[in-house]
Coordinates of C-alpha atoms in Angstrom, one line a residue:
Chain A
M8 CA -40.5 -4.0 -12.3
D9 CA -37.9 -2.3 -10.2
T10 CA -34.2 -3.5 -10.8
G11 CA -31.1 -3.1 -8.8
T12 CA -32.1 -3.0 -5.7
A13 CA -30.7 -4.2 -2.6
Y14 CA -32.9 -7.2 -1.8
G15 CA -30.8 -10.1 -1.9
L16 CA -27.3 -8.2 -1.6
R17 CA -24.8 -10.6 -0.5
P18 CA -21.6 -8.2 1.1
G19 CA -18.2 -8.7 -0.5
S20 CA -14.8 -9.7 1.8
P21 CA -11.8 -8.0 2.1
L22 CA -8.7 -9.3 0.1
N23 CA -7.3 -10.2 3.5
E24 CA -4.2 -11.2 1.6
L25 CA -3.2 -8.1 1.3
A26 CA -4.7 -6.0 4.6
Q27 CA -4.1 -8.3 7.3
V28 CA -0.4 -7.5 9.0
G29 CA -0.2 -10.2 11.9
P30 CA 2.1 -13.0 12.0
G31 CA 1.9 -15.4 9.3
T32 CA -0.4 -13.4 7.2
P33 CA 0.9 -12.8 3.4
Y34 CA 1.3 -9.0 3.9
G35 CA 2.6 -9.1 7.4
E36 CA 5.3 -11.3 6.2
V37 CA 6.1 -8.6 3.6
L38 CA 5.6 -5.9 6.1
R39 CA 7.7 -8.1 8.7
R40 CA 11.0 -7.8 6.3
Y41 CA 11.3 -3.9 7.1
W42 CA 12.4 -2.1 9.7
Q43 CA 9.3 -0.3 11.2
P44 CA 9.1 3.0 13.8
V45 CA 7.0 1.8 16.6
A46 CA 7.8 5.2 19.0
K47 CA 9.1 8.2 18.8
V48 CA 12.9 8.4 20.7
E49 CA 11.6 9.9 24.1
D50 CA 8.7 7.5 24.7
A51 CA 10.7 4.8 25.1
T52 CA 11.9 5.6 28.9
T53 CA 13.3 4.0 32.2
R54 CA 8.9 3.5 32.8
P55 CA 8.1 0.7 30.6
I56 CA 5.2 1.3 27.7
S57 CA 3.2 -1.1 26.1
L58 CA 3.1 -1.2 22.0
K59 CA 0.8 -2.9 19.4
V60 CA 2.7 -3.2 16.2
L61 CA 1.6 -5.7 13.4
G62 CA -0.7 -7.4 16.2
E63 CA 2.0 -8.4 18.3
E64 CA 2.1 -6.7 21.7
L65 CA 5.5 -5.7 22.9
I66 CA 7.1 -3.9 26.0
L67 CA 9.5 -1.0 24.7
F68 CA 12.1 0.4 28.0
R69 CA 14.9 2.5 27.8
T70 CA 17.8 0.8 30.2
R71 CA 19.1 3.3 32.9
K72 CA 22.7 2.9 30.9
G73 CA 20.2 4.6 27.6
K74 CA 19.6 1.7 25.5
P75 CA 16.2 1.0 23.8
G76 CA 14.6 -2.5 24.3
L77 CA 11.7 -4.2 22.5
L78 CA 10.6 -7.4 24.5
H79 CA 7.5 -9.8 24.1
P80 CA 5.5 -9.3 27.2
R81 CA 4.8 -12.3 28.9
C82 CA 8.0 -13.1 31.0
I83 CA 9.3 -16.4 30.4
H84 CA 9.1 -17.5 33.6
R85 CA 5.5 -17.6 34.4
G86 CA 4.0 -15.0 32.0
A87 CA 3.6 -12.0 34.1
S88 CA 4.0 -9.0 32.4
L89 CA 6.9 -7.1 31.7
F90 CA 4.6 -4.0 31.9
Y91 CA 5.2 -4.0 35.5
G92 CA 8.5 -4.5 35.1
G93 CA 11.2 -2.1 36.7
V94 CA 14.3 -0.9 34.3
E95 CA 18.0 -1.1 35.9
E96 CA 21.1 -0.4 34.4
E97 CA 21.3 -3.4 32.1
G98 CA 17.8 -4.8 31.5
I99 CA 14.3 -5.0 32.9
R100 CA 13.2 -7.3 36.3
C101 CA 10.0 -8.8 35.8
C102 CA 7.9 -7.7 39.3
Y103 CA 6.8 -11.1 40.3
H104 CA 10.1 -13.3 40.5
G105 CA 12.5 -10.6 39.6
W106 CA 14.4 -12.4 36.3
V107 CA 16.1 -9.8 34.8
F108 CA 16.5 -9.2 31.0
D109 CA 18.7 -7.2 28.8
T110 CA 17.9 -5.4 25.3
E111 CA 18.3 -8.7 23.9
G112 CA 16.3 -10.8 26.0
H113 CA 19.2 -12.5 27.8
C114 CA 18.5 -13.8 31.5
L115 CA 20.8 -12.0 33.7
E116 CA 19.4 -13.0 36.8
Q117 CA 16.9 -15.4 38.4
P118 CA 17.4 -13.9 41.7
C119 CA 15.2 -16.8 43.9
E120 CA 17.2 -19.7 41.7
P121 CA 20.6 -21.3 43.4
E122 CA 23.5 -18.9 42.4
M123 CA 21.2 -16.5 41.1
G124 CA 19.8 -19.3 38.2
L125 CA 22.3 -21.7 37.0
H126 CA 20.8 -22.1 33.7
R127 CA 19.9 -18.7 33.1
D128 CA 22.0 -18.7 29.9
R129 CA 19.3 -21.7 28.6
V130 CA 16.0 -19.2 29.1
R131 CA 15.8 -15.9 26.6
Q132 CA 12.8 -13.8 26.5
P133 CA 11.6 -13.1 22.5
W134 CA 13.0 -9.5 21.5
Y135 CA 13.6 -7.7 18.4
P136 CA 16.4 -5.7 17.4
V137 CA 15.8 -1.8 18.0
Q138 CA 17.5 1.2 16.5
E139 CA 17.3 5.0 16.4
Q140 CA 17.1 7.0 13.8
Y141 CA 15.7 10.5 12.8
G142 CA 14.3 11.0 16.0
L143 CA 11.9 7.3 15.9
I144 CA 12.9 4.1 17.5
W145 CA 12.6 1.4 14.6
A146 CA 12.3 -2.4 15.0
Y147 CA 12.8 -5.2 12.8
M148 CA 10.3 -8.1 13.7
G149 CA 11.0 -10.3 11.0
P150 CA 13.1 -13.3 10.4
P151 CA 16.5 -12.8 11.7
E152 CA 18.6 -13.9 8.7
K153 CA 16.4 -11.7 6.3
K154 CA 17.4 -8.2 8.5
P155 CA 17.9 -5.6 6.2
L156 CA 20.0 -2.4 6.9
L157 CA 18.2 0.4 8.2
P158 CA 18.1 2.7 5.5
R159 CA 18.3 6.6 5.3
Y160 CA 16.7 8.6 3.3
D161 CA 17.9 11.8 1.7
T162 CA 15.2 13.9 2.1
F163 CA 16.3 14.2 6.0
E164 CA 20.5 14.0 5.0
N165 CA 22.8 17.6 5.2
L166 CA 20.4 19.6 7.0
A167 CA 21.2 23.1 7.3
D168 CA 22.4 25.1 9.8
D169 CA 18.7 26.6 11.1
E170 CA 16.8 22.9 9.9
V171 CA 15.9 20.3 12.6
L172 CA 14.0 16.7 11.9
I173 CA 10.7 16.9 13.5
V174 CA 8.8 13.9 14.3
N175 CA 5.0 13.2 14.6
D176 CA 3.0 10.4 15.6
K177 CA -0.6 11.9 16.0
G178 CA -1.8 10.9 12.7
V179 CA -0.4 13.7 10.4
G180 CA -1.7 13.6 6.9
G181 CA -4.6 11.3 8.0
G182 CA -7.0 13.5 9.6
G183 CA -8.6 12.2 12.2
P184 CA -7.5 10.9 15.7
E185 CA -3.9 10.0 16.8
V186 CA -4.5 6.2 16.2
L187 CA -6.3 5.6 13.2
D188 CA -9.4 3.3 13.7
F189 CA -10.1 1.2 10.4
N190 CA -7.4 -0.5 8.1
W191 CA -4.3 0.7 7.1
L192 CA -4.3 -0.1 3.8
Q193 CA -7.6 2.4 3.1
H194 CA -5.3 5.5 4.2
W195 CA -1.9 3.9 2.3
E196 CA -3.3 3.1 -1.1
N197 CA -5.2 6.3 -1.2
V198 CA -1.9 7.9 -1.4
M199 CA -2.1 6.6 -5.0
D200 CA -5.6 8.5 -5.7
P201 CA -4.8 12.1 -7.0
F202 CA -8.3 12.1 -8.2
H203 CA -9.7 12.4 -5.0
V204 CA -8.3 15.5 -3.6
P205 CA -10.6 18.0 -5.7
I206 CA -13.6 16.6 -5.0
L207 CA -13.2 15.2 -1.6
H208 CA -11.0 18.4 -0.3
A209 CA -12.5 21.2 -2.4
R210 CA -15.3 20.2 -3.8
F211 CA -17.2 18.6 -0.9
S212 CA -14.5 20.7 2.0
G213 CA -14.0 23.5 0.5
N214 CA -10.7 24.0 -0.3
Q215 CA -8.5 22.5 2.3
F216 CA -5.2 22.8 0.7
T217 CA -4.7 25.7 -2.1
P218 CA -7.0 26.8 -4.8
E219 CA -4.2 24.8 -7.4
M220 CA -4.9 21.7 -5.6
A221 CA -8.7 22.1 -6.5
L222 CA -7.7 21.7 -10.1
I223 CA -8.1 18.0 -11.7
P224 CA -4.7 17.2 -12.6
E225 CA -3.6 15.0 -16.0
V226 CA -1.9 12.2 -14.4
S227 CA 0.8 9.7 -15.3
Y228 CA 1.6 6.7 -13.1
E229 CA 4.4 4.5 -13.4
Y230 CA 6.2 1.4 -11.2
T231 CA 9.4 2.6 -9.5
P232 CA 11.7 -0.2 -8.0
T233 CA 10.4 0.6 -4.6
G234 CA 7.0 1.3 -5.4
V235 CA 4.2 3.0 -7.4
R236 CA 4.7 6.8 -8.3
S237 CA 1.9 9.2 -9.5
I238 CA 2.8 12.6 -11.7
Q239 CA 0.1 14.7 -11.6
M240 CA 0.3 17.9 -13.9
R241 CA -1.5 20.7 -13.7
E242 CA -2.0 24.0 -15.4
L243 CA -2.2 26.7 -13.1
G244 CA -3.2 29.4 -16.2
D245 CA -0.4 32.0 -15.8
G246 CA 1.8 29.9 -17.8
R247 CA 3.1 27.8 -14.8
Q248 CA 2.7 24.2 -14.2
L249 CA 2.5 22.4 -11.4
R250 CA 4.2 18.5 -11.6
R251 CA 3.6 17.3 -8.3
V252 CA 5.1 13.8 -7.4
T253 CA 3.8 11.4 -5.3
E254 CA 4.8 8.3 -4.1
V255 CA 4.4 4.7 -2.5
M256 CA 7.1 3.1 -1.5
F257 CA 6.8 -0.7 -0.6
P258 CA 6.0 -1.7 2.2
N259 CA 3.9 1.3 3.9
L260 CA 5.8 4.8 2.9
R261 CA 3.9 7.7 2.0
V262 CA 5.7 10.7 0.0
V263 CA 3.4 12.9 0.0
A264 CA 4.5 16.6 -0.4
S265 CA 2.9 19.4 1.3
P266 CA -0.2 20.4 0.3
K267 CA 0.5 23.9 0.7
L268 CA 2.3 23.4 -2.1
A269 CA 6.0 24.4 -1.0
S270 CA 8.3 24.4 -3.8
G271 CA 11.3 21.1 -4.4
Q272 CA 11.8 17.9 -3.5
T273 CA 9.5 17.2 0.1
N274 CA 10.5 17.3 3.2
M275 CA 8.4 14.8 5.1
I276 CA 7.9 11.3 4.7
G277 CA 5.1 9.3 6.3
W278 CA 5.3 5.9 7.3
V279 CA 1.8 4.2 8.1
V280 CA 2.1 1.4 10.4
P281 CA -0.7 -1.3 11.2
M282 CA -0.9 -1.7 15.1
D283 CA -3.6 -5.0 14.0
D284 CA -5.7 -4.9 11.1
T285 CA -8.4 -2.2 12.4
N286 CA -5.8 0.2 13.7
F287 CA -2.6 2.2 12.8
R288 CA -0.8 5.5 13.5
I289 CA 1.3 7.3 11.2
F290 CA 4.6 8.4 12.1
T291 CA 5.9 11.7 10.1
V292 CA 9.6 13.1 9.7
A293 CA 10.1 16.5 8.7
R294 CA 13.1 18.5 8.0
D295 CA 12.5 22.7 8.5
S296 CA 13.3 25.2 10.3
D297 CA 10.3 25.4 12.2
P298 CA 9.5 23.0 14.5
D299 CA 5.8 23.3 14.4
F300 CA 5.5 23.3 10.6
L301 CA 4.1 19.3 10.9
L302 CA 1.4 21.2 13.2
K303 CA 0.5 23.7 11.4
L304 CA -0.1 21.0 8.2
R305 CA -2.9 19.2 10.1
S306 CA -5.9 19.9 7.8
T307 CA -9.0 22.4 8.8
H308 CA -12.6 22.3 7.6
E309 CA -13.6 25.7 7.7
G310 CA -10.5 26.8 9.3
K311 CA -11.1 24.3 12.2
P312 CA -9.5 21.5 13.3
W313 CA -11.1 17.7 12.8
K314 CA -11.1 17.2 16.3
E315 CA -13.4 20.2 17.3
L316 CA -16.2 19.3 14.6
T317 CA -19.5 18.9 15.7
D318 CA -20.8 15.5 14.4
L319 CA -23.2 17.4 11.8
E320 CA -20.2 19.2 10.9
H321 CA -17.8 15.8 10.2
Q322 CA -20.8 14.9 8.1
R323 CA -21.2 18.5 6.0
L324 CA -17.2 18.7 5.8
P325 CA -15.8 15.0 5.7
G326 CA -12.1 14.6 4.8
D327 CA -9.7 11.6 4.5
Y328 CA -10.8 10.3 7.5
E329 CA -14.5 9.9 7.0
A330 CA -14.1 9.0 3.5
Q331 CA -11.5 5.9 4.3
K332 CA -13.2 5.3 7.5
S333 CA -16.5 4.6 6.0
Q334 CA -15.4 2.1 3.5
G335 CA -15.5 -0.4 7.2
D336 CA -12.8 -1.3 9.6
I337 CA -11.7 -3.5 6.9
S338 CA -13.2 -2.6 3.4
L339 CA -14.6 -5.0 1.1
H340 CA -12.8 -5.2 -1.4
T341 CA -14.0 -7.9 -3.6
E342 CA -17.1 -5.0 -4.3
D343 CA -14.6 -2.5 -5.3
H344 CA -15.8 -1.5 -9.2
L345 CA -12.1 -0.5 -10.1
T346 CA -12.7 2.2 -13.1
T347 CA -10.5 5.0 -14.5
T348 CA -9.4 6.9 -11.6
D349 CA -8.2 3.9 -10.0
Q350 CA -5.5 3.0 -11.7
G351 CA -3.0 3.9 -9.0
I352 CA -4.7 1.7 -6.5
A353 CA -4.9 -1.0 -8.7
M354 CA -1.3 -0.5 -9.5
V355 CA 0.3 -0.6 -5.7
R356 CA -2.4 -3.7 -4.9
R357 CA -0.5 -5.3 -7.5
M358 CA 2.7 -4.6 -6.7
M359 CA 1.7 -6.1 -2.9
A360 CA 0.8 -9.2 -4.6
K361 CA 3.7 -9.5 -5.8
Q362 CA 5.9 -8.8 -2.9
I363 CA 3.7 -11.4 -1.0
R364 CA 4.9 -14.5 -3.9
L365 CA 8.6 -12.9 -3.5
V366 CA 8.8 -13.1 0.4
A367 CA 6.5 -16.7 -0.1
N368 CA 9.2 -18.1 -2.5
G369 CA 12.2 -16.8 -0.2
G370 CA 13.1 -13.5 -2.2
D371 CA 13.2 -10.0 -0.6
P372 CA 10.3 -7.7 -1.2
A373 CA 11.1 -4.2 -3.2
G374 CA 13.2 -1.8 -1.7
V375 CA 15.3 -3.8 1.3
V376 CA 18.8 -2.8 1.8
F377 CA 21.9 -5.1 2.4
D378 CA 24.6 -3.1 1.0
E379 CA 25.5 0.0 2.6
D380 CA 26.5 1.6 -0.5
S381 CA 22.9 1.5 -1.6
R382 CA 21.8 2.9 1.9
V383 CA 20.7 6.6 1.1
V384 CA 17.1 6.1 -0.6
R385 CA 16.8 8.9 -3.0
I386 CA 12.7 10.6 -2.3
E387 CA 11.4 11.7 -5.5
G388 CA 8.0 13.0 -4.5
G389 CA 8.0 16.8 -4.3
N390 CA 5.8 20.4 -5.9
Y391 CA 7.6 21.0 -8.7
F392 CA 6.7 24.3 -10.8
E393 CA 7.8 24.6 -14.2
G394 CA 7.4 27.5 -16.6
A395 CA 6.7 31.6 -15.6
A396 CA 8.9 31.8 -12.9
D397 CA 7.4 34.9 -11.4
A398 CA 4.0 34.6 -11.6
P399 CA 1.9 33.8 -8.3
L400 CA 0.1 31.8 -6.8
L401 CA -3.5 31.6 -7.6
A402 CA -4.2 32.5 -3.8
E403 CA -2.8 32.7 -0.7
A404 CA -2.8 29.3 0.8
V405 CA -5.3 28.2 3.2
E406 CA -5.0 29.7 6.6
D407 CA -5.3 27.5 9.6
Chain B
M6 CA -21.4 -10.9 -10.0
L7 CA -20.4 -7.8 -8.4
P8 CA -23.3 -6.1 -7.3
N9 CA -24.8 -3.5 -9.0
Y10 CA -22.8 -3.8 -12.0
L11 CA -24.2 -5.5 -15.1
P12 CA -21.7 -6.4 -17.9
R13 CA -23.1 -6.8 -21.6
P14 CA -23.6 -10.1 -22.1
P15 CA -22.0 -12.3 -24.4
R16 CA -23.1 -13.1 -28.0
G17 CA -23.5 -16.4 -27.1
D18 CA -22.8 -18.0 -30.5
R19 CA -19.0 -18.5 -29.8
P20 CA -16.6 -19.9 -26.9
L21 CA -15.1 -16.9 -24.4
V22 CA -11.9 -15.9 -24.0
V23 CA -10.8 -13.9 -21.2
L24 CA -8.0 -11.8 -20.9
G25 CA -6.2 -10.0 -18.4
I26 CA -4.3 -6.9 -19.1
S27 CA -1.2 -7.1 -16.8
D28 CA 1.0 -9.8 -17.9
V29 CA -0.8 -10.6 -21.3
V30 CA -0.8 -8.0 -23.3
V31 CA 1.6 -5.4 -20.4
I32 CA 4.5 -7.0 -19.3
E33 CA 5.9 -5.7 -16.1
G34 CA 10.0 -6.1 -15.3
S35 CA 12.4 -7.4 -17.6
P36 CA 10.9 -9.0 -21.3
A37 CA 11.7 -12.0 -22.4
V38 CA 10.2 -11.6 -26.2
P39 CA 10.8 -8.4 -28.6
V40 CA 8.3 -5.7 -27.1
T41 CA 7.9 -1.7 -27.6
M42 CA 6.8 0.8 -25.3
H43 CA 3.9 2.4 -25.6
H44 CA 2.1 5.5 -24.5
V45 CA -1.7 4.1 -23.7
S46 CA -4.2 6.7 -21.9
A47 CA -7.5 6.3 -20.0
W48 CA -9.7 9.2 -21.9
G49 CA -7.1 11.7 -20.9
R50 CA -7.4 11.0 -17.3
W51 CA -4.1 9.4 -17.0
V52 CA -1.6 8.1 -19.1
R53 CA 1.0 5.3 -18.7
D54 CA 3.9 3.9 -20.5
V55 CA 3.7 0.5 -20.8
A56 CA 5.4 -2.3 -22.6
I57 CA 3.2 -4.7 -25.2
P58 CA 4.8 -7.7 -26.8
D59 CA 5.6 -7.0 -30.7
D60 CA 2.7 -10.2 -31.8
A61 CA 0.1 -9.4 -29.3
A62 CA -2.0 -7.2 -31.8
A63 CA -2.0 -10.1 -34.3
R64 CA -2.3 -12.9 -31.3
V65 CA -5.0 -10.5 -30.0
R66 CA -6.9 -10.6 -33.2
R67 CA -6.4 -14.2 -33.9
L68 CA -8.3 -14.9 -30.6
A69 CA -10.9 -12.3 -31.7
D70 CA -11.7 -14.1 -35.0
R71 CA -12.4 -17.5 -33.4
Y72 CA -13.7 -16.5 -30.2
D73 CA -16.0 -13.4 -28.2
V74 CA -12.7 -11.7 -26.2
V75 CA -13.8 -10.8 -22.9
W76 CA -11.5 -7.9 -20.8
A77 CA -11.3 -9.0 -17.1
S78 CA -8.5 -6.8 -15.3
E79 CA -8.6 -4.3 -13.1
W80 CA -7.9 -1.6 -16.0
G81 CA -12.2 -1.5 -16.2
H82 CA -13.2 -0.3 -19.4
N83 CA -10.5 1.4 -19.8
A84 CA -8.6 -2.2 -20.9
H85 CA -10.5 -1.8 -24.4
T86 CA -9.6 2.2 -25.3
A87 CA -6.5 2.0 -23.7
F88 CA -5.2 -0.2 -25.8
A89 CA -7.0 0.3 -28.8
A90 CA -4.4 1.5 -31.1
A91 CA -1.6 -0.2 -29.8
L92 CA -3.3 -4.0 -30.6
D93 CA -5.1 -2.4 -33.2
L94 CA -8.5 -3.2 -31.3
P95 CA -11.9 -2.6 -33.1
E96 CA -14.2 0.5 -32.5
E97 CA -17.2 -1.1 -30.6
P98 CA -15.6 -2.1 -26.9
W99 CA -15.4 -5.7 -26.4
P100 CA -17.0 -6.8 -22.8
F101 CA -14.9 -6.2 -19.6
L102 CA -15.3 -7.7 -16.3
P103 CA -13.8 -5.1 -13.5
V104 CA -11.9 -7.5 -11.4
Q105 CA -8.5 -7.6 -10.2
F106 CA -7.9 -10.9 -8.0
D107 CA -9.5 -14.4 -7.8
K108 CA -11.9 -13.9 -10.7
L109 CA -13.0 -17.7 -11.3
D110 CA -16.1 -17.1 -9.8
R111 CA -17.0 -13.9 -11.7
I112 CA -15.6 -15.6 -15.0
R113 CA -17.7 -18.6 -14.5
A114 CA -21.0 -16.8 -13.7
Y115 CA -20.1 -14.2 -16.5
A116 CA -20.0 -17.2 -19.0
G117 CA -23.2 -19.3 -17.5
D118 CA -23.1 -22.5 -19.8
M119 CA -20.5 -20.8 -22.9
P120 CA -17.5 -22.8 -22.9
W121 CA -14.8 -20.3 -21.9
A122 CA -10.9 -19.8 -21.6
W123 CA -8.6 -17.6 -19.3
I124 CA -5.3 -15.9 -20.0
D125 CA -4.0 -14.2 -17.1
G126 CA -0.7 -13.8 -15.0
P127 CA 0.2 -15.5 -12.1
V128 CA -0.2 -12.7 -9.8
V129 CA -3.9 -12.4 -10.0
D130 CA -4.5 -15.9 -8.2
L131 CA -4.6 -14.5 -4.4
H132 CA -6.0 -18.0 -3.8
D133 CA -5.0 -21.1 -5.9
P134 CA -7.9 -21.9 -8.4
G135 CA -7.2 -25.4 -8.2
D136 CA -8.1 -27.7 -10.9
V137 CA -10.1 -26.1 -13.2
T138 CA -12.0 -28.8 -15.4
D139 CA -15.0 -26.3 -16.8
G140 CA -12.8 -23.9 -18.8
V141 CA -9.1 -23.4 -20.1
L142 CA -6.8 -22.0 -17.7
V143 CA -3.8 -20.7 -19.2
R144 CA -1.3 -19.0 -16.9
V145 CA 1.2 -17.0 -18.9
D146 CA 5.1 -16.8 -18.3
P147 CA 5.4 -12.2 -16.8
G148 CA 8.0 -11.9 -19.2
A149 CA 6.2 -13.1 -22.7
G150 CA 2.9 -12.7 -21.9
I151 CA 0.5 -13.6 -24.5
S152 CA 3.4 -14.0 -26.9
G153 CA 4.1 -17.1 -25.0
V154 CA 0.9 -18.8 -25.6
D155 CA 0.4 -22.0 -27.5
L156 CA -2.6 -20.5 -29.4
D157 CA -2.8 -23.7 -31.6
L158 CA -2.6 -25.7 -28.1
L159 CA -5.6 -23.3 -26.5
D160 CA -7.8 -23.8 -29.6
A161 CA -7.3 -27.6 -29.6
R162 CA -8.4 -27.4 -25.3
I163 CA -11.6 -25.2 -26.1
A164 CA -12.2 -27.6 -29.0
E165 CA -12.4 -30.2 -26.3
L166 CA -14.6 -28.3 -24.2
S167 CA -17.1 -27.6 -26.5
R168 CA -17.8 -31.1 -27.3

């Protein structure tokens, strides 16, 4: 008799406590305790744009005096969308009856009301505080009394004269489209899975990175105060070792050094920012003297960019997008058979569960910064070559 | 049970004690009991330095002398091999259930009619398991792990189940 058939198979379910991001969801409340990048600085203009972040619809604009604002879209008067509003010197004017709100939701005018609104100071358009840093607009969407400092990262401090900060919101590191259409956790936890690299990014797709990355590494895992770290050692066969350090930092940072193996501390950090439970964006900041550095980093498949692949080529040359998207819009985590190569992922999920408990019990999750002296965060991720200094790489990096 | 995973069945002649790893055998964070750092490995694929209570080996052995021990954790089959040296475990690996959170249904399905006890840390409960009357549920203090479990009381509670 056949055994183990699919007859009667009952599908599992997502670990929604970890995956969901909306208001009031367990990990959604963790995500809200941190500043999140929501747009590039140049996207905040006098033309309002719609954003969706952590399941919330928002309107982003910049006043004519230059101040960015992030408001709930439904005008508190009668619900018309501020997407159609007109941006002025001090704020945004609703298209319907002209109520004006500043960047903190204060109502400045109610033009159809006596004396421009005798009680305009008693209403408030819901808003979120925003800051600008590293070329990004950052929003804090959590409880006001718990608002932390916006951290700085040592990776991006003290630029050399020929260096610039480069910002990308088009999914660098994810492969696939600009808006990634599956649950964010499938991408973020993948950062702690070094074992997929020699299989997915070499054996299946040909060397998407460098031949060194096709070597199966020896890995050590550790918890850090702000996340989980893996250290991957590869013997390069020429007397050198490659110590590649990769981190996830809570709540959603990916610290993945260039897979083209630029030496030293990583020059880039990515933020995996959910739009909702089944869509996310990746905001990446890098420092380099080449303003096209991030564009050149995008994976290719037998030399072709992802968006130019045919359906057959997507099947024959799968990358991160195909593997992670095919887990499902939200993966059925309860079906996972966690085994040897999943230790890093298990550690991430476990630390997520701890942050959920911390936040639910009134505590502060890992890595939130309130003290100015602790504001600059040390980044350990990078590619560190050790051993014989002069030996060349196994081969030239795969060219785009 | 997990689709397409068939754990080794229990011997069937003794109650089961189901053990988590993290918070039970491995202390994360500040330990409230004496611990020693151990360098554990999963078949050489990866290594971790973990803090294990100094009396964990003796306590696990005491449990194994009286009960069938089953691992239930995200460590999978590595639960036994990674900790074999640190806990002085027998060469024949104990059965394992590869599950990380909300383990109760899997444990019940595995145990069947056997009396069982489950020792684990609180983090594994994404959902409150509620009142459990068909088994013995032990939640450890994460700072003490298995060192903080009253094993005599555990014996009494398991004996009560077996009646």
